[in-house]
Amino acid sequence: MEKLNDFSKLAKEYIEKLIDFLPDLIAAILILIVGFWIVKRVVKYMKKMLAKKDYDPALEGFLSTLVTWALKILVVIVAISQAGIETTSLVAVLGAAGLAIGLALQGSLANFAGGVLIIILKPFRIGDWIEAQGVSGSVKEVNLFYTKINTFGNQEAVIPNGSLANDNIVNYTVNGIRRENLSFGISYDDDIKKAKEVLMQLVKEQDGIMEDPAPQVLVAELADSSVNFSVRYFAPNDKFWDIHWNMIEEGKIRLEEAGMTIPYPQRDVYFYDQTKMNGTVEKKENNA
């Protein structure tokens, strides 16, 4: 009977504590619900404002993620504090855990830092054609840890931002125009001035080659078996490759139509009859 009375007393005590704690618990739950709803609205409004300012999509995604997590953590801390739990020790525990996780994930943190640098400094944007880490292609996505690139063969290359931010990056798109440097060779017996006129006329016929800076046809090299010309011009990115392929094909055709000879490496090979040579040697030895 005494044990039953002790149990009833203990149960009554805990029920009273629960009743006292219930308002704080309900308040903490309401803070979480309302706080997460406000965070969602704030992030949605921020995205709308960033879209109006025409910021880079990668920057929009980064800021949205950062603000979302920062506000959610703040809401959780406020809710825990409202529930009567001491947050000072919690913050200390989170700090120690963060330090341990940081030491264990040094590579990931380097990628995170690289992603922040890429997004802030903007060496390239989504859609730019770049070359980095031995990979060239169109930038598909930039997130906090990795950058995704669609290669010429339509493969997806995933490059860690830490390596990408600390290496050379060639951006073929950023300037809007590119310079070409094509090489054509003719024989030493051909007319150099006529060949230059043919190639310059071909350049002028191409739709898209810029007049300023002016295109050039230069004698670039007196090679072993040919006189080599360098055909240089600037063209917009969207027309660059069409002009490139057409210039190579039409350049050969025009030079041949003008009577030019396009040389290729040749070698003279001599054959010796070793049998006759050996016979001659033996005969000389007998005479000796």
PDB file of C-alpha atoms in Angstrom:
ATOM      1  CA  MET A   1       0.000   0.000   0.000  1.00  0.00           C
ATOM      2  CA  GLU A   2       2.857   2.339   0.798  1.00  0.00           C
ATOM      3  CA  LYS A   3       4.467   1.624  -2.585  1.00  0.00           C
ATOM      4  CA  LEU A   4       1.181   2.467  -4.289  1.00  0.00           C
ATOM      5  CA  ASN A   5       0.991   5.744  -2.401  1.00  0.00           C
ATOM      6  CA  ASP A   6       4.601   6.577  -3.340  1.00  0.00           C
ATOM      7  CA  PHE A   7       3.870   5.832  -6.978  1.00  0.00           C
ATOM      8  CA  SER A   8       0.748   8.004  -6.906  1.00  0.00           C
ATOM      9  CA  LYS A   9       2.681  10.827  -5.300  1.00  0.00           C
ATOM     10  CA  LEU A  10       5.488  10.525  -7.889  1.00  0.00           C
ATOM     11  CA  ALA A  11       3.006  10.404 -10.754  1.00  0.00           C
ATOM     12  CA  LYS A  12       1.177  13.446  -9.376  1.00  0.00           C
ATOM     13  CA  GLU A  13       4.483  15.307  -9.102  1.00  0.00           C
ATOM     14  CA  TYR A  14       5.470  14.562 -12.699  1.00  0.00           C
ATOM     15  CA  ILE A  15       2.003  15.451 -13.963  1.00  0.00           C
ATOM     16  CA  GLU A  16       2.244  18.809 -12.224  1.00  0.00           C
ATOM     17  CA  LYS A  17       5.677  19.409 -13.771  1.00  0.00           C
ATOM     18  CA  LEU A  18       4.329  18.404 -17.185  1.00  0.00           C
ATOM     19  CA  ILE A  19       1.394  20.786 -16.775  1.00  0.00           C
ATOM     20  CA  ASP A  20       3.808  23.558 -15.806  1.00  0.00           C
ATOM     21  CA  PHE A  21       6.069  22.711 -18.758  1.00  0.00           C
ATOM     22  CA  LEU A  22       3.217  22.308 -21.256  1.00  0.00           C
ATOM     23  CA  PRO A  23       2.800  26.047 -22.058  1.00  0.00           C
ATOM     24  CA  ASP A  24       6.514  26.387 -22.795  1.00  0.00           C
ATOM     25  CA  LEU A  25       6.447  23.245 -24.945  1.00  0.00           C
ATOM     26  CA  ILE A  26       3.428  24.476 -26.900  1.00  0.00           C
ATOM     27  CA  ALA A  27       5.092  27.875 -27.311  1.00  0.00           C
ATOM     28  CA  ALA A  28       8.285  26.195 -28.583  1.00  0.00           C
ATOM     29  CA  ILE A  29       6.305  24.123 -31.104  1.00  0.00           C
ATOM     30  CA  LEU A  30       4.453  27.220 -32.277  1.00  0.00           C
ATOM     31  CA  ILE A  31       7.761  29.065 -32.637  1.00  0.00           C
ATOM     32  CA  LEU A  32       9.066  26.222 -34.840  1.00  0.00           C
ATOM     33  CA  ILE A  33       5.930  26.128 -37.006  1.00  0.00           C
ATOM     34  CA  VAL A  34       5.570  29.892 -37.376  1.00  0.00           C
ATOM     35  CA  GLY A  35       9.333  30.409 -37.650  1.00  0.00           C
ATOM     36  CA  PHE A  36       9.774  27.874 -40.465  1.00  0.00           C
ATOM     37  CA  TRP A  37       6.791  29.414 -42.279  1.00  0.00           C
ATOM     38  CA  ILE A  38       8.347  32.892 -41.985  1.00  0.00           C
ATOM     39  CA  VAL A  39      11.714  31.523 -43.182  1.00  0.00           C
ATOM     40  CA  LYS A  40      10.006  30.028 -46.221  1.00  0.00           C
ATOM     41  CA  ARG A  41       8.294  33.345 -47.020  1.00  0.00           C
ATOM     42  CA  VAL A  42      11.510  35.334 -46.519  1.00  0.00           C
ATOM     43  CA  VAL A  43      13.518  33.045 -48.812  1.00  0.00           C
ATOM     44  CA  LYS A  44      10.758  33.125 -51.433  1.00  0.00           C
ATOM     45  CA  TYR A  45      10.704  36.937 -51.339  1.00  0.00           C
ATOM     46  CA  MET A  46      14.509  37.053 -51.522  1.00  0.00           C
ATOM     47  CA  LYS A  47      14.508  34.797 -54.601  1.00  0.00           C
ATOM     48  CA  LYS A  48      11.957  37.060 -56.258  1.00  0.00           C
ATOM     49  CA  MET A  49      14.090  40.139 -55.558  1.00  0.00           C
ATOM     50  CA  LEU A  50      17.246  38.432 -56.862  1.00  0.00           C
ATOM     51  CA  ALA A  51      15.396  37.391 -60.030  1.00  0.00           C
ATOM     52  CA  LYS A  52      14.387  41.019 -60.654  1.00  0.00           C
ATOM     53  CA  LYS A  53      18.013  42.158 -60.300  1.00  0.00           C
ATOM     54  CA  ASP A  54      19.105  39.499 -62.845  1.00  0.00           C
ATOM     55  CA  TYR A  55      21.809  38.008 -60.639  1.00  0.00           C
ATOM     56  CA  ASP A  56      23.712  34.899 -61.638  1.00  0.00           C
ATOM     57  CA  PRO A  57      21.580  31.737 -60.978  1.00  0.00           C
ATOM     58  CA  ALA A  58      24.477  30.174 -59.072  1.00  0.00           C
ATOM     59  CA  LEU A  59      24.612  33.182 -56.729  1.00  0.00           C
ATOM     60  CA  GLU A  60      20.844  33.013 -56.210  1.00  0.00           C
ATOM     61  CA  GLY A  61      21.031  29.334 -55.256  1.00  0.00           C
ATOM     62  CA  PHE A  62      23.967  29.893 -52.915  1.00  0.00           C
ATOM     63  CA  LEU A  63      22.367  32.836 -51.080  1.00  0.00           C
ATOM     64  CA  SER A  64      19.022  31.040 -50.805  1.00  0.00           C
ATOM     65  CA  THR A  65      20.632  27.957 -49.268  1.00  0.00           C
ATOM     66  CA  LEU A  66      22.779  30.008 -46.882  1.00  0.00           C
ATOM     67  CA  VAL A  67      19.913  32.214 -45.666  1.00  0.00           C
ATOM     68  CA  THR A  68      17.546  29.237 -45.312  1.00  0.00           C
ATOM     69  CA  TRP A  69      19.880  27.252 -43.056  1.00  0.00           C
ATOM     70  CA  ALA A  70      20.977  30.278 -41.032  1.00  0.00           C
ATOM     71  CA  LEU A  71      17.370  31.317 -40.284  1.00  0.00           C
ATOM     72  CA  LYS A  72      16.257  27.749 -39.509  1.00  0.00           C
ATOM     73  CA  ILE A  73      19.100  27.276 -37.031  1.00  0.00           C
ATOM     74  CA  LEU A  74      18.152  30.586 -35.383  1.00  0.00           C
ATOM     75  CA  VAL A  75      14.498  29.482 -35.106  1.00  0.00           C
ATOM     76  CA  VAL A  76      15.507  26.153 -33.534  1.00  0.00           C
ATOM     77  CA  ILE A  77      17.725  27.901 -30.962  1.00  0.00           C
ATOM     78  CA  VAL A  78      14.898  30.301 -30.027  1.00  0.00           C
ATOM     79  CA  ALA A  79      12.446  27.390 -29.701  1.00  0.00           C
ATOM     80  CA  ILE A  80      14.842  25.426 -27.486  1.00  0.00           C
ATOM     81  CA  SER A  81      15.388  28.483 -25.326  1.00  0.00           C
ATOM     82  CA  GLN A  82      11.616  28.967 -25.010  1.00  0.00           C
ATOM     83  CA  ALA A  83      11.295  25.354 -23.880  1.00  0.00           C
ATOM     84  CA  GLY A  84      13.561  26.164 -20.944  1.00  0.00           C
ATOM     85  CA  ILE A  85      16.665  24.350 -22.144  1.00  0.00           C
ATOM     86  CA  GLU A  86      19.975  26.145 -21.541  1.00  0.00           C
ATOM     87  CA  THR A  87      21.306  27.158 -24.966  1.00  0.00           C
ATOM     88  CA  THR A  88      24.801  28.186 -23.839  1.00  0.00           C
ATOM     89  CA  SER A  89      25.957  24.605 -23.384  1.00  0.00           C
ATOM     90  CA  LEU A  90      24.165  23.642 -26.596  1.00  0.00           C
ATOM     91  CA  VAL A  91      26.078  26.264 -28.564  1.00  0.00           C
ATOM     92  CA  ALA A  92      29.334  25.021 -27.037  1.00  0.00           C
ATOM     93  CA  VAL A  93      28.504  21.442 -28.006  1.00  0.00           C
ATOM     94  CA  LEU A  94      27.599  22.525 -31.532  1.00  0.00           C
ATOM     95  CA  GLY A  95      30.873  24.459 -31.784  1.00  0.00           C
ATOM     96  CA  ALA A  96      32.917  21.453 -30.699  1.00  0.00           C
ATOM     97  CA  ALA A  97      31.005  19.196 -33.081  1.00  0.00           C
ATOM     98  CA  GLY A  98      31.546  21.702 -35.879  1.00  0.00           C
ATOM     99  CA  LEU A  99      35.293  21.725 -35.214  1.00  0.00           C
ATOM    100  CA  ALA A 100      35.477  17.927 -35.261  1.00  0.00           C
ATOM    101  CA  ILE A 101      33.433  17.734 -38.452  1.00  0.00           C
ATOM    102  CA  GLY A 102      35.582  20.447 -40.036  1.00  0.00           C
ATOM    103  CA  LEU A 103      38.782  18.500 -39.353  1.00  0.00           C
ATOM    104  CA  ALA A 104      37.233  15.341 -40.768  1.00  0.00           C
ATOM    105  CA  LEU A 105      35.931  17.081 -43.892  1.00  0.00           C
ATOM    106  CA  GLN A 106      38.857  19.289 -44.866  1.00  0.00           C
ATOM    107  CA  GLY A 107      38.491  18.408 -48.545  1.00  0.00           C
ATOM    108  CA  SER A 108      34.784  19.203 -48.535  1.00  0.00           C
ATOM    109  CA  LEU A 109      35.433  22.515 -46.768  1.00  0.00           C
ATOM    110  CA  ALA A 110      38.046  23.366 -49.407  1.00  0.00           C
ATOM    111  CA  ASN A 111      35.429  22.651 -52.070  1.00  0.00           C
ATOM    112  CA  PHE A 112      32.941  24.820 -50.168  1.00  0.00           C
ATOM    113  CA  ALA A 113      35.426  27.700 -49.992  1.00  0.00           C
ATOM    114  CA  GLY A 114      36.182  27.245 -53.691  1.00  0.00           C
ATOM    115  CA  GLY A 115      32.468  27.373 -54.483  1.00  0.00           C
ATOM    116  CA  VAL A 116      32.093  30.625 -52.550  1.00  0.00           C
ATOM    117  CA  LEU A 117      35.056  32.149 -54.435  1.00  0.00           C
ATOM    118  CA  ILE A 118      33.694  31.035 -57.811  1.00  0.00           C
ATOM    119  CA  ILE A 119      30.250  32.448 -57.068  1.00  0.00           C
ATOM    120  CA  ILE A 120      31.606  35.761 -55.781  1.00  0.00           C
ATOM    121  CA  LEU A 121      34.427  36.326 -58.302  1.00  0.00           C
ATOM    122  CA  LYS A 122      32.446  34.879 -61.256  1.00  0.00           C
ATOM    123  CA  PRO A 123      35.264  33.586 -63.512  1.00  0.00           C
ATOM    124  CA  PHE A 124      32.454  31.968 -65.518  1.00  0.00           C
ATOM    125  CA  ARG A 125      28.671  31.782 -65.636  1.00  0.00           C
ATOM    126  CA  ILE A 126      26.196  29.023 -66.371  1.00  0.00           C
ATOM    127  CA  GLY A 127      26.209  28.428 -70.141  1.00  0.00           C
ATOM    128  CA  ASP A 128      29.822  29.583 -70.658  1.00  0.00           C
ATOM    129  CA  TRP A 129      32.204  27.292 -72.549  1.00  0.00           C
ATOM    130  CA  ILE A 130      35.294  26.805 -70.404  1.00  0.00           C
ATOM    131  CA  GLU A 131      38.397  24.637 -70.184  1.00  0.00           C
ATOM    132  CA  ALA A 132      39.724  23.592 -66.765  1.00  0.00           C
ATOM    133  CA  GLN A 133      41.208  20.536 -65.054  1.00  0.00           C
ATOM    134  CA  GLY A 134      41.730  18.893 -68.448  1.00  0.00           C
ATOM    135  CA  VAL A 135      38.012  19.180 -69.279  1.00  0.00           C
ATOM    136  CA  SER A 136      36.314  21.533 -71.736  1.00  0.00           C
ATOM    137  CA  GLY A 137      32.589  22.063 -72.089  1.00  0.00           C
ATOM    138  CA  SER A 138      29.561  24.181 -71.256  1.00  0.00           C
ATOM    139  CA  VAL A 139      28.916  25.023 -67.592  1.00  0.00           C
ATOM    140  CA  LYS A 140      25.671  23.324 -66.549  1.00  0.00           C
ATOM    141  CA  GLU A 141      25.518  23.970 -62.804  1.00  0.00           C
ATOM    142  CA  VAL A 142      27.558  25.625 -60.049  1.00  0.00           C
ATOM    143  CA  ASN A 143      26.745  24.584 -56.485  1.00  0.00           C
ATOM    144  CA  LEU A 144      28.605  24.950 -53.199  1.00  0.00           C
ATOM    145  CA  PHE A 145      30.850  21.908 -53.622  1.00  0.00           C
ATOM    146  CA  TYR A 146      30.952  20.917 -57.298  1.00  0.00           C
ATOM    147  CA  THR A 147      30.662  22.405 -60.771  1.00  0.00           C
ATOM    148  CA  LYS A 148      28.980  20.346 -63.493  1.00  0.00           C
ATOM    149  CA  ILE A 149      30.114  20.694 -67.115  1.00  0.00           C
ATOM    150  CA  ASN A 150      28.568  19.246 -70.265  1.00  0.00           C
ATOM    151  CA  THR A 151      31.418  18.188 -72.552  1.00  0.00           C
ATOM    152  CA  PHE A 152      31.482  18.281 -76.359  1.00  0.00           C
ATOM    153  CA  GLY A 153      30.575  14.582 -76.390  1.00  0.00           C
ATOM    154  CA  ASN A 154      27.518  15.311 -74.174  1.00  0.00           C
ATOM    155  CA  GLN A 155      29.055  13.714 -71.088  1.00  0.00           C
ATOM    156  CA  GLU A 156      28.654  15.331 -67.688  1.00  0.00           C
ATOM    157  CA  ALA A 157      31.909  16.173 -65.902  1.00  0.00           C
ATOM    158  CA  VAL A 158      31.725  16.914 -62.151  1.00  0.00           C
ATOM    159  CA  ILE A 159      34.700  18.983 -60.947  1.00  0.00           C
ATOM    160  CA  PRO A 160      35.369  19.774 -57.246  1.00  0.00           C
ATOM    161  CA  ASN A 161      35.274  23.530 -56.660  1.00  0.00           C
ATOM    162  CA  GLY A 162      38.443  23.422 -54.526  1.00  0.00           C
ATOM    163  CA  SER A 163      40.526  22.216 -57.475  1.00  0.00           C
ATOM    164  CA  LEU A 164      38.667  24.436 -59.927  1.00  0.00           C
ATOM    165  CA  ALA A 165      39.181  27.643 -57.935  1.00  0.00           C
ATOM    166  CA  ASN A 166      42.935  27.024 -57.555  1.00  0.00           C
ATOM    167  CA  ASP A 167      43.764  26.155 -61.164  1.00  0.00           C
ATOM    168  CA  ASN A 168      43.814  27.881 -64.545  1.00  0.00           C
ATOM    169  CA  ILE A 169      40.430  28.467 -66.172  1.00  0.00           C
ATOM    170  CA  VAL A 170      40.051  29.393 -69.843  1.00  0.00           C
ATOM    171  CA  ASN A 171      36.688  31.022 -70.613  1.00  0.00           C
ATOM    172  CA  TYR A 172      35.934  30.991 -74.338  1.00  0.00           C
ATOM    173  CA  THR A 173      32.567  32.726 -74.001  1.00  0.00           C
ATOM    174  CA  VAL A 174      33.116  35.712 -71.732  1.00  0.00           C
ATOM    175  CA  ASN A 175      34.395  38.167 -74.389  1.00  0.00           C
ATOM    176  CA  GLY A 176      31.698  37.350 -76.922  1.00  0.00           C
ATOM    177  CA  ILE A 177      34.210  37.025 -79.796  1.00  0.00           C
ATOM    178  CA  ARG A 178      37.158  34.741 -80.540  1.00  0.00           C
ATOM    179  CA  ARG A 179      40.218  34.991 -82.759  1.00  0.00           C
ATOM    180  CA  GLU A 180      41.074  32.211 -85.183  1.00  0.00           C
ATOM    181  CA  ASN A 181      44.535  31.371 -86.499  1.00  0.00           C
ATOM    182  CA  LEU A 182      44.356  28.963 -89.444  1.00  0.00           C
ATOM    183  CA  SER A 183      47.414  27.637 -91.253  1.00  0.00           C
ATOM    184  CA  PHE A 184      47.656  26.976 -95.009  1.00  0.00           C
ATOM    185  CA  GLY A 185      50.743  25.825 -96.907  1.00  0.00           C
ATOM    186  CA  ILE A 186      51.767  26.176-100.570  1.00  0.00           C
ATOM    187  CA  SER A 187      54.741  24.998-102.581  1.00  0.00           C
ATOM    188  CA  TYR A 188      57.919  27.064-102.891  1.00  0.00           C
ATOM    189  CA  ASP A 189      57.281  27.254-106.644  1.00  0.00           C
ATOM    190  CA  ASP A 190      53.882  28.970-106.185  1.00  0.00           C
ATOM    191  CA  ASP A 191      53.132  32.712-106.215  1.00  0.00           C
ATOM    192  CA  ILE A 192      53.002  33.987-102.610  1.00  0.00           C
ATOM    193  CA  LYS A 193      51.148  37.221-103.402  1.00  0.00           C
ATOM    194  CA  LYS A 194      48.492  35.401-105.397  1.00  0.00           C
ATOM    195  CA  ALA A 195      47.957  32.913-102.573  1.00  0.00           C
ATOM    196  CA  LYS A 196      47.520  35.784-100.090  1.00  0.00           C
ATOM    197  CA  GLU A 197      44.947  37.425-102.371  1.00  0.00           C
ATOM    198  CA  VAL A 198      42.985  34.174-102.678  1.00  0.00           C
ATOM    199  CA  LEU A 199      42.898  33.617 -98.921  1.00  0.00           C
ATOM    200  CA  MET A 200      42.008  37.251 -98.125  1.00  0.00           C
ATOM    201  CA  GLN A 201      39.164  37.166-100.646  1.00  0.00           C
ATOM    202  CA  LEU A 202      37.849  34.016 -98.990  1.00  0.00           C
ATOM    203  CA  VAL A 203      37.965  35.744 -95.599  1.00  0.00           C
ATOM    204  CA  LYS A 204      35.999  38.742 -96.921  1.00  0.00           C
ATOM    205  CA  GLU A 205      33.268  36.456 -98.267  1.00  0.00           C
ATOM    206  CA  GLN A 206      32.563  34.918 -94.847  1.00  0.00           C
ATOM    207  CA  ASP A 207      29.448  36.195 -93.097  1.00  0.00           C
ATOM    208  CA  GLY A 208      30.358  37.057 -89.512  1.00  0.00           C
ATOM    209  CA  ILE A 209      34.080  37.818 -89.664  1.00  0.00           C
ATOM    210  CA  MET A 210      34.648  41.204 -88.036  1.00  0.00           C
ATOM    211  CA  GLU A 211      36.179  44.117 -89.937  1.00  0.00           C
ATOM    212  CA  ASP A 212      37.631  45.625 -86.759  1.00  0.00           C
ATOM    213  CA  PRO A 213      40.077  44.255 -85.742  1.00  0.00           C
ATOM    214  CA  ALA A 214      40.904  43.716 -89.390  1.00  0.00           C
ATOM    215  CA  PRO A 215      41.620  40.155 -90.614  1.00  0.00           C
ATOM    216  CA  GLN A 216      45.184  39.302 -91.686  1.00  0.00           C
ATOM    217  CA  VAL A 217      46.883  36.852 -94.044  1.00  0.00           C
ATOM    218  CA  LEU A 218      50.574  36.605 -93.153  1.00  0.00           C
ATOM    219  CA  VAL A 219      53.525  34.510 -94.246  1.00  0.00           C
ATOM    220  CA  ALA A 220      54.137  32.710 -90.963  1.00  0.00           C
ATOM    221  CA  GLU A 221      56.873  30.206 -91.766  1.00  0.00           C
ATOM    222  CA  LEU A 222      59.277  29.012 -94.432  1.00  0.00           C
ATOM    223  CA  ALA A 223      59.021  25.330 -93.557  1.00  0.00           C
ATOM    224  CA  ASP A 224      61.003  22.361 -94.913  1.00  0.00           C
ATOM    225  CA  SER A 225      58.613  21.605 -97.769  1.00  0.00           C
ATOM    226  CA  SER A 226      56.124  24.506 -97.809  1.00  0.00           C
ATOM    227  CA  VAL A 227      55.517  28.212 -97.360  1.00  0.00           C
ATOM    228  CA  ASN A 228      52.968  28.464 -94.543  1.00  0.00           C
ATOM    229  CA  PHE A 229      50.380  31.241 -94.210  1.00  0.00           C
ATOM    230  CA  SER A 230      48.642  32.325 -91.017  1.00  0.00           C
ATOM    231  CA  VAL A 231      45.020  33.437 -91.575  1.00  0.00           C
ATOM    232  CA  ARG A 232      43.857  35.468 -88.585  1.00  0.00           C
ATOM    233  CA  TYR A 233      40.409  36.934 -87.946  1.00  0.00           C
ATOM    234  CA  PHE A 234      37.868  37.618 -85.183  1.00  0.00           C
ATOM    235  CA  ALA A 235      34.347  36.166 -85.206  1.00  0.00           C
ATOM    236  CA  PRO A 236      31.364  36.074 -82.787  1.00  0.00           C
ATOM    237  CA  ASN A 237      31.055  32.947 -80.667  1.00  0.00           C
ATOM    238  CA  ASP A 238      27.802  31.850 -82.284  1.00  0.00           C
ATOM    239  CA  LYS A 239      29.350  31.869 -85.791  1.00  0.00           C
ATOM    240  CA  PHE A 240      32.913  30.923 -84.941  1.00  0.00           C
ATOM    241  CA  TRP A 241      32.795  27.187 -85.660  1.00  0.00           C
ATOM    242  CA  ASP A 242      30.703  27.468 -88.848  1.00  0.00           C
ATOM    243  CA  ILE A 243      33.293  29.892 -90.256  1.00  0.00           C
ATOM    244  CA  HIS A 244      36.148  27.697 -89.006  1.00  0.00           C
ATOM    245  CA  TRP A 245      34.985  24.554 -90.853  1.00  0.00           C
ATOM    246  CA  ASN A 246      34.077  26.452 -94.002  1.00  0.00           C
ATOM    247  CA  MET A 247      37.428  28.254 -94.137  1.00  0.00           C
ATOM    248  CA  ILE A 248      39.392  25.002 -93.950  1.00  0.00           C
ATOM    249  CA  GLU A 249      37.383  23.326 -96.696  1.00  0.00           C
ATOM    250  CA  GLU A 250      37.081  26.317 -99.025  1.00  0.00           C
ATOM    251  CA  GLY A 251      40.706  27.353 -98.413  1.00  0.00           C
ATOM    252  CA  LYS A 252      42.002  24.121 -99.936  1.00  0.00           C
ATOM    253  CA  ILE A 253      39.555  24.292-102.842  1.00  0.00           C
ATOM    254  CA  ARG A 254      40.329  27.945-103.675  1.00  0.00           C
ATOM    255  CA  LEU A 255      44.088  27.479-103.541  1.00  0.00           C
ATOM    256  CA  GLU A 256      43.920  24.460-105.850  1.00  0.00           C
ATOM    257  CA  GLU A 257      41.615  26.319-108.275  1.00  0.00           C
ATOM    258  CA  ALA A 258      44.184  29.141-108.348  1.00  0.00           C
ATOM    259  CA  GLY A 259      46.849  26.659-109.436  1.00  0.00           C
ATOM    260  CA  MET A 260      48.567  26.376-106.075  1.00  0.00           C
ATOM    261  CA  THR A 261      50.128  23.136-104.917  1.00  0.00           C
ATOM    262  CA  ILE A 262      49.470  22.105-101.349  1.00  0.00           C
ATOM    263  CA  PRO A 263      52.596  20.138-100.420  1.00  0.00           C
ATOM    264  CA  TYR A 264      52.948  17.242 -98.047  1.00  0.00           C
ATOM    265  CA  PRO A 265      56.048  15.671 -96.519  1.00  0.00           C
ATOM    266  CA  GLN A 266      57.971  13.382 -98.907  1.00  0.00           C
ATOM    267  CA  ARG A 267      60.905  11.016 -98.492  1.00  0.00           C
ATOM    268  CA  ASP A 268      63.315   9.438-100.954  1.00  0.00           C
ATOM    269  CA  VAL A 269      63.980   5.771-100.230  1.00  0.00           C
ATOM    270  CA  TYR A 270      66.977   3.989-101.829  1.00  0.00           C
ATOM    271  CA  PHE A 271      67.282   0.216-102.158  1.00  0.00           C
ATOM    272  CA  TYR A 272      70.642  -1.549-102.417  1.00  0.00           C
ATOM    273  CA  ASP A 273      71.231  -5.066-103.716  1.00  0.00           C
ATOM    274  CA  GLN A 274      73.199  -6.594-100.851  1.00  0.00           C
ATOM    275  CA  THR A 275      73.939  -9.757-102.870  1.00  0.00           C
ATOM    276  CA  LYS A 276      75.854  -7.906-105.566  1.00  0.00           C
ATOM    277  CA  MET A 277      77.651  -5.831-102.970  1.00  0.00           C
ATOM    278  CA  ASN A 278      78.781  -8.973-101.116  1.00  0.00           C
ATOM    279  CA  GLY A 279      79.964 -10.570-104.373  1.00  0.00           C
ATOM    280  CA  THR A 280      82.064  -7.555-105.179  1.00  0.00           C
ATOM    281  CA  VAL A 281      83.656  -7.663-101.757  1.00  0.00           C
ATOM    282  CA  GLU A 282      84.479 -11.393-102.062  1.00  0.00           C
ATOM    283  CA  LYS A 283      86.016 -10.890-105.518  1.00  0.00           C
ATOM    284  CA  LYS A 284      88.265  -8.148-104.206  1.00  0.00           C
ATOM    285  CA  GLU A 285      89.352 -10.385-101.339  1.00  0.00           C
ATOM    286  CA  ASN A 286      90.288 -13.224-103.783  1.00  0.00           C
ATOM    287  CA  ASN A 287      92.300 -10.868-105.925  1.00  0.00           C
ATOM    288  CA  ALA A 288      94.161  -9.772-102.868  1.00  0.00           C
TER     289      ALA A 288
END
